[in-house]
Amino acid sequence: RVLKGHRKHSLTQHSMSSSAAAAVVADAAEAAAPAAAAHAPGMDDRLAALKAERQSLKRQLQQASREVKAQEKKRRRVLKSAGKLSTQDLTWLLALKLTRQ
């Protein structure tokens, strides 16, 4: 019961601190509104360019991640199938690989 009371008390403090934090954020947003309206010209263009660049980089990262994942999957698949080969087949493959280099 002591723990329940403690939790309830800490939740009450948390909700009070959350309300106070929300009020501070709201005050800060109101104070920042006039400053945002008086921003330097061309900032919207720069912001749009940065957002577009971020999207492009995000797509590149996703593509690279897909390629890495596909290569890892292919490697696992090849190793699994190589485990089924006989010693004679492996020797033949090694000789073939050495002649191609």
Short mmCIF file of C-alpha atoms in Angstrom, two decimals:
data_model
loop_
_atom_site.label_atom_id
_atom_site.label_comp_id
_atom_site.label_asym_id
_atom_site.label_seq_id
_atom_site.Cartn_x
_atom_site.Cartn_y
_atom_site.Cartn_z
CA ARG A 1 0.00 0.00 0.00
CA VAL A 2 2.86 2.33 0.64
CA LEU A 3 4.10 1.76 -2.90
CA LYS A 4 0.67 2.45 -4.38
CA GLY A 5 0.44 5.72 -2.49
CA HIS A 6 3.96 6.58 -3.61
CA ARG A 7 3.13 5.89 -7.23
CA LYS A 8 -0.04 7.93 -7.04
CA HIS A 9 1.84 10.82 -5.49
CA SER A 10 4.59 10.65 -8.13
CA LEU A 11 1.99 10.56 -10.90
CA THR A 12 0.32 13.64 -9.45
CA GLN A 13 3.64 15.44 -9.39
CA HIS A 14 4.33 14.29 -12.93
CA SER A 15 0.99 15.57 -14.21
CA MET A 16 1.56 18.88 -12.48
CA SER A 17 5.03 19.18 -13.97
CA SER A 18 3.65 18.23 -17.38
CA SER A 19 1.07 21.02 -17.18
CA ALA A 20 3.72 23.50 -16.17
CA ALA A 21 5.95 22.33 -19.02
CA ALA A 22 3.05 22.67 -21.49
CA ALA A 23 2.46 26.23 -20.31
CA VAL A 24 6.12 27.10 -20.79
CA VAL A 25 6.10 25.60 -24.30
CA ALA A 26 2.93 27.53 -25.18
CA ASP A 27 4.49 30.80 -23.91
CA ALA A 28 7.64 30.13 -25.91
CA ALA A 29 5.60 29.42 -29.07
CA GLU A 30 3.71 32.69 -28.70
CA ALA A 31 6.95 34.61 -28.24
CA ALA A 32 8.53 32.93 -31.26
CA ALA A 33 5.61 33.69 -33.62
CA PRO A 34 6.61 37.32 -34.33
CA ALA A 35 10.21 36.26 -34.78
CA ALA A 36 9.20 33.58 -37.29
CA ALA A 37 7.18 36.10 -39.28
CA ALA A 38 10.23 38.35 -39.62
CA HIS A 39 12.60 35.68 -40.93
CA ALA A 40 15.15 36.45 -43.58
CA PRO A 41 14.01 36.34 -47.22
CA GLY A 42 14.91 33.16 -49.07
CA MET A 43 14.72 30.99 -45.95
CA ASP A 44 11.65 29.18 -47.26
CA ASP A 45 13.53 28.22 -50.43
CA ARG A 46 16.53 27.04 -48.43
CA LEU A 47 14.29 25.07 -46.09
CA ALA A 48 12.50 23.44 -49.02
CA ALA A 49 15.85 22.56 -50.63
CA LEU A 50 17.11 21.01 -47.40
CA LYS A 51 13.92 18.99 -47.00
CA ALA A 52 14.20 17.74 -50.58
CA GLU A 53 17.84 16.79 -49.99
CA ARG A 54 16.87 14.95 -46.80
CA GLN A 55 14.21 12.99 -48.71
CA SER A 56 16.72 12.13 -51.43
CA LEU A 57 19.28 10.93 -48.89
CA LYS A 58 16.60 8.92 -47.10
CA ARG A 59 15.68 7.17 -50.37
CA GLN A 60 19.36 6.46 -51.08
CA LEU A 61 19.78 4.97 -47.61
CA GLN A 62 16.71 2.78 -48.07
CA GLN A 63 17.99 1.58 -51.45
CA ALA A 64 21.45 0.80 -50.03
CA SER A 65 19.85 -1.06 -47.11
CA ARG A 66 17.77 -3.14 -49.53
CA GLU A 67 20.86 -3.99 -51.59
CA VAL A 68 22.86 -5.01 -48.51
CA LYS A 69 19.99 -7.15 -47.29
CA ALA A 70 19.66 -8.83 -50.71
CA GLN A 71 23.41 -9.54 -50.86
CA GLU A 72 23.35 -11.08 -47.37
CA LYS A 73 20.37 -13.22 -48.33
CA LYS A 74 22.12 -14.34 -51.52
CA ARG A 75 25.27 -15.20 -49.58
CA ARG A 76 23.30 -17.32 -47.08
CA ARG A 77 21.51 -19.06 -49.94
CA VAL A 78 24.78 -19.82 -51.78
CA LEU A 79 26.48 -21.11 -48.64
CA LYS A 80 23.50 -23.32 -47.86
CA SER A 81 23.54 -24.82 -51.33
CA ALA A 82 27.34 -25.17 -51.25
CA GLY A 83 27.00 -27.28 -48.12
CA LYS A 84 25.13 -29.87 -50.18
CA LEU A 85 27.92 -30.25 -52.77
CA SER A 86 30.33 -33.16 -52.79
CA THR A 87 34.08 -32.76 -52.40
CA GLN A 88 34.50 -33.55 -56.10
CA ASP A 89 32.04 -30.79 -57.05
CA LEU A 90 33.77 -28.29 -54.77
CA THR A 91 37.16 -29.19 -56.25
CA TRP A 92 35.78 -28.70 -59.76
CA LEU A 93 34.29 -25.31 -58.79
CA LEU A 94 37.58 -24.19 -57.23
CA ALA A 95 39.50 -25.18 -60.37
CA LEU A 96 36.95 -23.34 -62.52
CA LYS A 97 37.24 -20.24 -60.40
CA LEU A 98 41.04 -20.30 -60.54
CA THR A 99 41.04 -20.57 -64.34
CA ARG A 100 38.71 -17.58 -64.66
CA GLN A 101 40.97 -15.27 -62.65
#
